[in-house]
mmCIF file of C-alpha atoms and ligand atoms in Angstrom:
data_model
loop_
_atom_site.group_PDB
_atom_site.id
_atom_site.type_symbol
_atom_site.label_atom_id
_atom_site.label_comp_id
_atom_site.label_asym_id
_atom_site.label_seq_id
_atom_site.Cartn_x
_atom_site.Cartn_y
_atom_site.Cartn_z
ATOM 1 C CA UNK A 1 38.235 -2.489 50.322
ATOM 2 C CA UNK A 2 37.204 1.065 50.328
ATOM 3 C CA UNK A 3 39.822 1.765 47.223
ATOM 4 C CA UNK A 4 38.547 -1.050 46.002
ATOM 5 C CA UNK A 5 35.021 -0.349 46.076
ATOM 6 C CA UNK A 6 36.330 2.999 44.438
ATOM 7 C CA UNK A 7 37.811 1.485 41.497
ATOM 8 C CA UNK A 8 34.568 -1.059 40.976
ATOM 9 C CA UNK A 9 32.444 1.753 40.290
ATOM 10 C CA UNK A 10 34.368 3.401 38.413
ATOM 11 C CA UNK A 11 35.477 0.922 36.290
ATOM 12 C CA UNK A 12 31.548 0.288 35.979
ATOM 13 C CA UNK A 13 30.836 4.151 35.407
ATOM 14 C CA UNK A 14 33.840 3.856 32.461
ATOM 15 C CA UNK A 15 31.546 0.524 31.273
ATOM 16 C CA UNK A 16 28.424 2.317 30.734
ATOM 17 C CA UNK A 17 29.850 5.218 30.107
ATOM 18 C CA UNK A 18 31.092 3.469 26.721
ATOM 19 C CA UNK A 19 28.296 1.396 26.635
ATOM 20 C CA UNK A 20 25.571 4.134 25.794
ATOM 21 C CA UNK A 21 28.805 6.426 24.000
ATOM 22 C CA UNK A 22 28.284 3.416 21.972
ATOM 23 C CA UNK A 23 24.912 2.979 21.520
ATOM 24 C CA UNK A 24 25.555 6.996 19.942
ATOM 25 C CA UNK A 25 27.515 6.211 17.656
ATOM 26 C CA UNK A 26 25.759 3.100 16.366
ATOM 27 C CA UNK A 27 22.429 5.549 16.365
ATOM 28 C CA UNK A 28 24.620 8.138 14.635
ATOM 29 C CA UNK A 29 25.742 5.811 12.377
ATOM 30 C CA UNK A 30 22.467 4.473 11.094
ATOM 31 C CA UNK A 31 22.179 2.341 9.138
ATOM 32 C CA UNK A 32 25.464 1.063 9.134
ATOM 33 C CA UNK A 33 24.391 -2.268 6.678
ATOM 34 C CA UNK A 34 21.438 -2.929 4.561
ATOM 35 C CA UNK A 35 17.719 -2.798 5.039
ATOM 36 C CA UNK A 36 15.034 -4.717 4.337
ATOM 37 C CA UNK A 37 11.685 -3.554 2.932
ATOM 38 C CA UNK A 38 8.870 -5.546 3.171
ATOM 39 C CA UNK A 39 6.394 -5.691 -0.253
ATOM 40 C CA UNK A 40 3.295 -7.678 1.152
ATOM 41 C CA UNK A 41 1.962 -8.473 -2.632
ATOM 42 C CA UNK A 42 3.398 -9.848 -5.340
ATOM 43 C CA UNK A 43 6.523 -8.679 -7.158
ATOM 44 C CA UNK A 44 6.288 -6.658 -10.902
ATOM 45 C CA UNK A 45 2.497 -4.776 -8.593
ATOM 46 C CA UNK A 46 1.947 -1.924 -7.644
ATOM 47 C CA UNK A 47 3.051 -1.501 -4.086
ATOM 48 C CA UNK A 48 6.371 -3.498 -5.214
ATOM 49 C CA UNK A 49 6.896 -0.953 -8.563
ATOM 50 C CA UNK A 50 6.033 2.009 -6.130
ATOM 51 C CA UNK A 51 7.924 0.645 -3.859
ATOM 52 C CA UNK A 52 11.316 -0.464 -5.718
ATOM 53 C CA UNK A 53 11.098 3.994 -7.427
ATOM 54 C CA UNK A 54 11.203 5.751 -3.520
ATOM 55 C CA UNK A 55 13.733 2.726 -2.197
ATOM 56 C CA UNK A 56 16.432 3.330 -4.682
ATOM 57 C CA UNK A 57 16.438 6.648 -4.181
ATOM 58 C CA UNK A 58 16.288 6.220 -0.313
ATOM 59 C CA UNK A 59 19.533 3.979 -1.048
ATOM 60 C CA UNK A 60 21.862 6.009 -2.710
ATOM 61 C CA UNK A 61 21.014 9.003 -0.036
ATOM 62 C CA UNK A 62 21.153 7.042 2.823
ATOM 63 C CA UNK A 63 24.483 5.052 1.348
ATOM 64 C CA UNK A 64 22.824 2.448 2.829
ATOM 65 C CA UNK A 65 20.675 -0.106 0.512
ATOM 66 C CA UNK A 66 17.018 -0.229 0.856
ATOM 67 C CA UNK A 67 16.681 -4.262 0.057
ATOM 68 C CA UNK A 68 12.670 -5.404 -0.678
ATOM 69 C CA UNK A 69 11.501 -8.560 -0.419
ATOM 70 C CA UNK A 70 7.894 -9.962 -1.144
ATOM 71 C CA UNK A 71 5.456 -11.315 0.958
ATOM 72 C CA UNK A 72 2.231 -12.144 -0.576
ATOM 73 C CA UNK A 73 -1.081 -13.517 -0.219
ATOM 74 C CA UNK A 74 -3.347 -13.763 2.459
ATOM 75 C CA UNK A 75 -4.311 -10.245 0.981
ATOM 76 C CA UNK A 76 -0.758 -9.092 2.835
ATOM 77 C CA UNK A 77 -1.738 -9.256 6.179
ATOM 78 C CA UNK A 78 1.062 -12.320 5.698
ATOM 79 C CA UNK A 79 3.904 -9.876 5.215
ATOM 80 C CA UNK A 80 2.258 -6.684 7.031
ATOM 81 C CA UNK A 81 2.355 -9.827 10.489
ATOM 82 C CA UNK A 82 6.162 -10.600 9.240
ATOM 83 C CA UNK A 83 7.126 -6.442 9.840
ATOM 84 C CA UNK A 84 5.104 -6.528 13.307
ATOM 85 C CA UNK A 85 6.976 -9.404 15.142
ATOM 86 C CA UNK A 86 10.158 -8.438 14.042
ATOM 87 C CA UNK A 87 13.652 -6.383 15.584
ATOM 88 C CA UNK A 88 12.463 -2.532 15.677
ATOM 89 C CA UNK A 89 16.302 -1.676 14.899
ATOM 90 C CA UNK A 90 15.134 -0.184 12.501
ATOM 91 C CA UNK A 91 15.805 -2.673 10.089
ATOM 92 C CA UNK A 92 12.859 -3.811 8.601
ATOM 93 C CA UNK A 93 10.632 -2.159 7.207
ATOM 94 C CA UNK A 94 7.261 -1.673 5.989
ATOM 95 C CA UNK A 95 5.732 -1.432 2.824
ATOM 96 C CA UNK A 96 1.693 -1.453 2.584
ATOM 97 C CA UNK A 97 -1.396 0.626 1.815
ATOM 98 C CA UNK A 98 -4.084 1.670 3.498
ATOM 99 C CA UNK A 99 -6.124 -2.057 2.871
ATOM 100 C CA UNK A 100 -3.652 -4.138 4.474
ATOM 101 C CA UNK A 101 -3.294 -1.903 7.480
ATOM 102 C CA UNK A 102 -6.792 -0.468 7.929
ATOM 103 C CA UNK A 103 -9.880 -1.684 5.319
ATOM 104 C CA UNK A 104 -9.148 -5.126 6.368
ATOM 105 C CA UNK A 105 -10.465 -4.627 10.054
ATOM 106 C CA UNK A 106 -13.794 -4.629 8.663
ATOM 107 C CA UNK A 107 -12.550 -8.199 6.922
ATOM 108 C CA UNK A 108 -10.912 -10.461 9.053
ATOM 109 C CA UNK A 109 -12.806 -11.775 11.931
ATOM 110 C CA UNK A 110 -9.681 -11.671 13.643
ATOM 111 C CA UNK A 111 -5.611 -10.340 12.665
ATOM 112 C CA UNK A 112 -2.299 -11.509 13.863
ATOM 113 C CA UNK A 113 -1.714 -7.744 13.989
ATOM 114 C CA UNK A 114 -2.668 -4.063 15.556
ATOM 115 C CA UNK A 115 -2.007 -1.822 13.135
ATOM 116 C CA UNK A 116 -2.768 1.112 15.295
ATOM 117 C CA UNK A 117 -0.502 -0.264 17.720
ATOM 118 C CA UNK A 118 1.977 -2.234 15.912
ATOM 119 C CA UNK A 119 3.311 0.045 14.063
ATOM 120 C CA UNK A 120 5.475 3.030 14.444
ATOM 121 C CA UNK A 121 4.794 5.708 11.558
ATOM 122 C CA UNK A 122 6.934 6.727 9.399
ATOM 123 C CA UNK A 123 6.048 8.599 6.218
ATOM 124 C CA UNK A 124 2.853 8.628 3.869
ATOM 125 C CA UNK A 125 4.933 6.791 0.079
ATOM 126 C CA UNK A 126 2.242 8.301 -2.602
ATOM 127 C CA UNK A 127 -1.686 8.370 -2.909
ATOM 128 C CA UNK A 128 -2.750 5.779 -6.208
ATOM 129 C CA UNK A 129 -6.246 6.362 -8.450
ATOM 130 C CA UNK A 130 -7.370 3.866 -9.452
ATOM 131 C CA UNK A 131 -8.858 2.293 -13.016
ATOM 132 C CA UNK A 132 -11.527 -0.647 -13.184
ATOM 133 C CA UNK A 133 -9.887 -2.210 -16.249
ATOM 134 C CA UNK A 134 -12.022 -5.009 -18.216
ATOM 135 C CA UNK A 135 -10.236 -8.560 -20.862
ATOM 136 C CA UNK A 136 -9.601 -6.448 -24.165
ATOM 137 C CA UNK A 137 -12.509 -8.430 -25.213
ATOM 138 C CA UNK A 138 -15.627 -8.656 -23.728
ATOM 139 C CA UNK A 139 -18.013 -7.109 -25.383
ATOM 140 C CA UNK A 140 -18.239 -3.402 -22.483
ATOM 141 C CA UNK A 141 -17.620 -0.203 -24.974
ATOM 142 C CA UNK A 142 -18.939 1.935 -21.916
ATOM 143 C CA UNK A 143 -19.245 1.437 -18.358
ATOM 144 C CA UNK A 144 -22.863 1.496 -19.123
ATOM 145 C CA UNK A 145 -22.126 -1.343 -20.745
ATOM 146 C CA UNK A 146 -19.990 -2.894 -18.522
ATOM 147 C CA UNK A 147 -23.143 -3.016 -16.024
ATOM 148 C CA UNK A 148 -25.523 -4.747 -18.068
ATOM 149 C CA UNK A 149 -23.166 -6.771 -18.626
ATOM 150 C CA UNK A 150 -22.344 -8.201 -15.317
ATOM 151 C CA UNK A 151 -25.405 -7.830 -13.998
ATOM 152 C CA UNK A 152 -26.819 -10.702 -16.823
ATOM 153 C CA UNK A 153 -23.873 -12.682 -16.620
ATOM 154 C CA UNK A 154 -23.326 -12.803 -12.524
ATOM 155 C CA UNK A 155 -22.595 -15.635 -10.701
ATOM 156 C CA UNK A 156 -20.465 -16.764 -14.309
ATOM 157 C CA UNK A 157 -18.566 -13.306 -14.669
ATOM 158 C CA UNK A 158 -15.251 -13.475 -12.489
ATOM 159 C CA UNK A 159 -13.156 -10.132 -11.207
ATOM 160 C CA UNK A 160 -9.792 -10.387 -9.646
ATOM 161 C CA UNK A 161 -7.915 -9.801 -7.464
ATOM 162 C CA UNK A 162 -5.413 -8.906 -4.005
ATOM 163 C CA UNK A 163 -7.122 -11.790 -1.487
ATOM 164 C CA UNK A 164 -9.280 -9.709 0.976
ATOM 165 C CA UNK A 165 -7.864 -6.787 2.283
ATOM 166 C CA UNK A 166 -5.831 -5.528 -1.182
ATOM 167 C CA UNK A 167 -6.502 -2.060 -2.385
ATOM 168 C CA UNK A 168 -8.381 -4.480 -5.466
ATOM 169 C CA UNK A 169 -10.689 -6.402 -2.875
ATOM 170 C CA UNK A 170 -11.961 -2.796 -1.869
ATOM 171 C CA UNK A 171 -12.064 -1.424 -5.322
ATOM 172 C CA UNK A 172 -13.567 -4.148 -6.451
ATOM 173 C CA UNK A 173 -15.849 -5.109 -3.599
ATOM 174 C CA UNK A 174 -17.054 -1.166 -3.325
ATOM 175 C CA UNK A 175 -17.825 -1.500 -7.593
ATOM 176 C CA UNK A 176 -20.248 -4.686 -6.960
ATOM 177 C CA UNK A 177 -22.352 -4.197 -4.213
ATOM 178 C CA UNK A 178 -22.764 -0.469 -5.795
ATOM 179 C CA UNK A 179 -23.983 -2.099 -9.502
ATOM 180 C CA UNK A 180 -25.556 -4.876 -7.225
ATOM 181 C CA UNK A 181 -24.025 -8.077 -8.430
ATOM 182 C CA UNK A 182 -22.831 -10.983 -7.557
ATOM 183 C CA UNK A 183 -19.907 -12.500 -8.717
ATOM 184 C CA UNK A 184 -17.311 -15.010 -9.026
ATOM 185 C CA UNK A 185 -13.384 -13.555 -6.862
ATOM 186 C CA UNK A 186 -10.928 -14.464 -8.335
ATOM 187 C CA UNK A 187 -7.847 -13.308 -5.545
ATOM 188 C CA UNK A 188 -3.412 -13.576 -5.885
ATOM 189 C CA UNK A 189 -0.859 -12.772 -3.949
ATOM 190 C CA UNK A 190 -0.580 -9.211 -5.870
ATOM 191 C CA UNK A 191 -1.679 -7.386 -9.108
ATOM 192 C CA UNK A 192 1.160 -7.550 -10.694
ATOM 193 C CA UNK A 193 0.132 -11.900 -11.576
ATOM 194 C CA UNK A 194 -3.059 -10.705 -11.623
ATOM 195 C CA UNK A 195 -3.267 -8.560 -14.506
ATOM 196 C CA UNK A 196 -0.933 -10.588 -16.210
ATOM 197 C CA UNK A 197 -3.779 -13.161 -16.190
ATOM 198 C CA UNK A 198 -6.192 -10.087 -17.372
ATOM 199 C CA UNK A 199 -4.071 -9.183 -20.380
ATOM 200 C CA UNK A 200 -4.500 -13.143 -21.353
ATOM 201 C CA UNK A 201 -8.499 -13.253 -21.202
ATOM 202 C CA UNK A 202 -8.227 -15.648 -18.220
ATOM 203 C CA UNK A 203 -11.148 -12.979 -16.056
ATOM 204 C CA UNK A 204 -12.942 -10.826 -16.790
ATOM 205 C CA UNK A 205 -12.680 -6.931 -15.174
ATOM 206 C CA UNK A 206 -10.562 -6.183 -11.766
ATOM 207 C CA UNK A 207 -10.375 -2.165 -10.288
ATOM 208 C CA UNK A 208 -6.669 -1.731 -9.778
ATOM 209 C CA UNK A 209 -3.981 1.044 -8.852
ATOM 210 C CA UNK A 210 -3.329 3.457 -11.641
ATOM 211 C CA UNK A 211 -0.113 2.866 -11.242
ATOM 212 C CA UNK A 212 0.141 -0.934 -12.758
ATOM 213 C CA UNK A 213 -2.184 -0.882 -15.286
ATOM 214 C CA UNK A 214 -1.841 2.074 -17.341
ATOM 215 C CA UNK A 215 1.278 0.712 -19.719
ATOM 216 C CA UNK A 216 -1.378 -1.884 -20.541
ATOM 217 C CA UNK A 217 -3.770 0.477 -21.331
ATOM 218 C CA UNK A 218 -2.228 2.874 -23.085
ATOM 219 C CA UNK A 219 -0.779 -0.616 -25.539
ATOM 220 C CA UNK A 220 -4.668 -1.958 -26.200
ATOM 221 C CA UNK A 221 -4.721 -5.075 -23.877
ATOM 222 C CA UNK A 222 -6.700 -4.233 -21.806
ATOM 223 C CA UNK A 223 -9.765 -1.061 -21.174
ATOM 224 C CA UNK A 224 -10.205 0.951 -19.128
ATOM 225 C CA UNK A 225 -14.239 1.584 -18.263
ATOM 226 C CA UNK A 226 -13.306 3.669 -15.441
ATOM 227 C CA UNK A 227 -11.358 5.697 -12.521
ATOM 228 C CA UNK A 228 -11.616 6.134 -9.087
ATOM 229 C CA UNK A 229 -11.576 9.247 -8.379
ATOM 230 C CA UNK A 230 -14.311 12.113 -8.760
ATOM 231 C CA UNK A 231 -12.249 13.705 -10.868
ATOM 232 C CA UNK A 232 -10.564 12.468 -14.655
ATOM 233 C CA UNK A 233 -7.245 11.334 -14.459
ATOM 234 C CA UNK A 234 -4.594 13.963 -17.015
ATOM 235 C CA UNK A 235 -3.477 10.600 -17.695
ATOM 236 C CA UNK A 236 -6.410 8.852 -19.472
ATOM 237 C CA UNK A 237 -9.050 11.749 -20.289
ATOM 238 C CA UNK A 238 -10.759 10.227 -21.619
ATOM 239 C CA UNK A 239 -12.000 7.684 -19.084
ATOM 240 C CA UNK A 240 -15.306 8.580 -16.662
ATOM 241 C CA UNK A 241 -15.052 8.994 -13.649
ATOM 242 C CA UNK A 242 -17.056 6.364 -12.884
ATOM 243 C CA UNK A 243 -19.140 8.452 -10.559
ATOM 244 C CA UNK A 244 -20.743 10.126 -13.631
ATOM 245 C CA UNK A 245 -20.522 7.207 -15.816
ATOM 246 C CA UNK A 246 -23.243 5.891 -12.885
ATOM 247 C CA UNK A 247 -22.429 5.188 -9.087
ATOM 248 C CA UNK A 248 -22.337 8.438 -7.721
ATOM 249 C CA UNK A 249 -20.417 8.702 -5.122
ATOM 250 C CA UNK A 250 -18.283 5.964 -6.036
ATOM 251 C CA UNK A 251 -14.747 6.962 -4.598
ATOM 252 C CA UNK A 252 -11.330 5.211 -3.631
ATOM 253 C CA UNK A 253 -8.496 6.039 -3.860
ATOM 254 C CA UNK A 254 -5.096 4.232 -2.571
ATOM 255 C CA UNK A 255 -2.271 5.465 -0.002
ATOM 256 C CA UNK A 256 1.095 3.821 0.377
ATOM 257 C CA UNK A 257 3.754 4.396 3.382
ATOM 258 C CA UNK A 258 6.394 3.207 5.690
ATOM 259 C CA UNK A 259 6.480 2.014 8.440
ATOM 260 C CA UNK A 260 8.325 0.053 11.262
ATOM 261 C CA UNK A 261 7.754 -1.980 14.042
ATOM 262 C CA UNK A 262 6.597 -0.715 17.329
ATOM 263 C CA UNK A 263 10.067 0.669 19.725
ATOM 264 C CA UNK A 264 11.346 1.482 16.818
ATOM 265 C CA UNK A 265 13.488 3.811 18.090
ATOM 266 C CA UNK A 266 12.922 8.151 16.733
ATOM 267 C CA UNK A 267 15.531 8.799 15.245
ATOM 268 C CA UNK A 268 15.826 5.816 13.447
ATOM 269 C CA UNK A 269 11.868 7.023 12.329
ATOM 270 C CA UNK A 270 13.412 10.843 11.178
ATOM 271 C CA UNK A 271 16.832 9.274 9.703
ATOM 272 C CA UNK A 272 14.474 7.247 6.593
ATOM 273 C CA UNK A 273 11.639 9.885 6.903
ATOM 274 C CA UNK A 274 13.976 12.667 5.820
ATOM 275 C CA UNK A 275 15.112 9.796 3.163
ATOM 276 C CA UNK A 276 11.654 9.150 2.285
ATOM 277 C CA UNK A 277 11.056 12.922 1.425
ATOM 278 C CA UNK A 278 14.290 13.841 -0.204
ATOM 279 C CA UNK A 279 13.938 10.771 -2.847
ATOM 280 C CA UNK A 280 10.268 12.819 -3.292
ATOM 281 C CA UNK A 281 11.690 15.983 -4.043
ATOM 282 C CA UNK A 282 13.477 13.985 -6.663
ATOM 283 C CA UNK A 283 12.997 15.577 -9.763
ATOM 284 C CA UNK A 284 13.099 12.546 -11.895
ATOM 285 C CA UNK A 285 11.387 10.621 -9.307
ATOM 286 C CA UNK A 286 8.629 12.751 -8.346
ATOM 287 C CA UNK A 287 8.703 12.979 -12.553
ATOM 288 C CA UNK A 288 8.045 9.475 -13.483
ATOM 289 C CA UNK A 289 6.103 9.084 -10.204
ATOM 290 C CA UNK A 290 3.712 11.988 -11.266
ATOM 291 C CA UNK A 291 3.307 10.211 -15.088
ATOM 292 C CA UNK A 292 1.894 6.702 -13.497
ATOM 293 C CA UNK A 293 -0.580 9.466 -11.455
ATOM 294 C CA UNK A 294 0.888 8.947 -7.927
ATOM 295 C CA UNK A 295 -0.007 11.842 -6.124
ATOM 296 C CA UNK A 296 2.870 12.752 -4.110
ATOM 297 C CA UNK A 297 2.293 14.090 -0.587
ATOM 298 C CA UNK A 298 3.387 18.107 0.762
ATOM 299 C CA UNK A 299 5.463 18.548 3.001
ATOM 300 C CA UNK A 300 2.891 18.607 6.119
ATOM 301 C CA UNK A 301 1.043 15.256 4.994
ATOM 302 C CA UNK A 302 4.833 13.873 4.720
ATOM 303 C CA UNK A 303 5.285 13.672 8.421
ATOM 304 C CA UNK A 304 5.248 10.220 10.303
ATOM 305 C CA UNK A 305 2.334 11.694 12.123
ATOM 306 C CA UNK A 306 0.840 12.469 9.320
ATOM 307 C CA UNK A 307 0.778 9.236 8.521
ATOM 308 C CA UNK A 308 -0.698 8.365 12.225
ATOM 309 C CA UNK A 309 -3.584 10.363 11.436
ATOM 310 C CA UNK A 310 -4.388 8.878 7.563
ATOM 311 C CA UNK A 311 -4.378 5.724 9.674
ATOM 312 C CA UNK A 312 -6.597 6.977 12.120
ATOM 313 C CA UNK A 313 -8.607 8.952 8.695
ATOM 314 C CA UNK A 314 -8.568 5.590 7.455
ATOM 315 C CA UNK A 315 -10.523 2.670 9.534
ATOM 316 C CA UNK A 316 -12.420 4.981 11.176
ATOM 317 C CA UNK A 317 -13.803 6.359 6.812
ATOM 318 C CA UNK A 318 -13.248 2.915 5.426
ATOM 319 C CA UNK A 319 -14.532 -0.570 8.067
ATOM 320 C CA UNK A 320 -18.359 1.068 8.552
ATOM 321 C CA UNK A 321 -18.151 2.334 4.727
ATOM 322 C CA UNK A 322 -17.313 -2.180 4.260
ATOM 323 C CA UNK A 323 -19.524 -3.688 6.849
ATOM 324 C CA UNK A 324 -22.391 -1.607 5.496
ATOM 325 C CA UNK A 325 -21.334 -3.122 1.930
ATOM 326 C CA UNK A 326 -22.835 -6.489 3.368
ATOM 327 C CA UNK A 327 -19.369 -7.499 3.058
ATOM 328 C CA UNK A 328 -18.861 -10.428 5.444
ATOM 329 C CA UNK A 329 -15.099 -11.159 7.473
ATOM 330 C CA UNK A 330 -13.958 -14.134 6.972
HETATM 331 N N1 LIG B 1 -1.064 -3.637 -3.988
HETATM 332 C C1 LIG B 1 -1.134 -4.296 -4.854
HETATM 333 C C2 LIG B 1 -0.038 -5.100 -5.178
HETATM 334 O O1 LIG B 1 0.420 -4.479 -5.252
HETATM 335 C C3 LIG B 1 -2.629 -5.469 -4.789
HETATM 336 C C4 LIG B 1 -3.902 -4.504 -4.346
HETATM 337 O O2 LIG B 1 -3.902 -4.226 -2.564
HETATM 338 O O3 LIG B 1 -5.025 -4.489 -4.876
HETATM 339 O O4 LIG B 1 0.149 -6.110 -5.450
#
């Protein structure tokens, strides 16, 4: 009897040791299969563009594909929620920006996720300035003329954005509120498709991340009337800041970052963070992103904790600011 019990105990501990070893091996080997990276906006937009540049390099570094899946709609909340509810095994990640994770807390009566509790921050993936762009035949050659035109044509003027809580919504709503205008809002699933419509003149203006609009500005298909930073951009030296052009204090920049579902293991977070940091340090990647006006984080800004701090700081800054702008939550 005693012998049988000892055999059973030995078998049980061998089995649990084997299980622990298997788990450790799986962790050490992570990732052993492709990783899905959800971008909560349409393909061809700024979040998508940045995600694809980073994911391509990170795939090379990790030896596994990081596959971008675009889940657009509702200002990014559909895609973000999908990751909040996904398995936390490290094979579903989110690449999203401060609009969908911080600003939209002020813009929705209720969100299906809690951005501080339902995710594990992994690392910052670049911060983007924005540009006020207008269709090329809008009758305004400067920011001052633009402001006069919009004021004179309220209710008729249309601005584009990528849904409630998108970066382009934040950029546009702060602009409209500071100009004290009431204009028509045209929502898209991302500013990729919105930009196509701006180029073909289907609405009047939007405030979008530079990474998405620089090419079309250079080709003369749309016009840039102001930048959202307090300093001019080297990529658009002739375009004034919106602050210097008349709206004192207007400043909006958009950070982007990788997140995993709550409970993703520290080891797996560290592996993705390491690949991200290496990807951003790659000479070709950083040259490409700098050309697109993306500001890359320093070493200290690249840690998961720094991203957690960034998220909290953005909630503390933007939730009261958006409420003060008088926008009613949906
Ligand atoms: N990030 C969105 C996109 O990629 C645009 C936005 O937030 O305004 O389309």
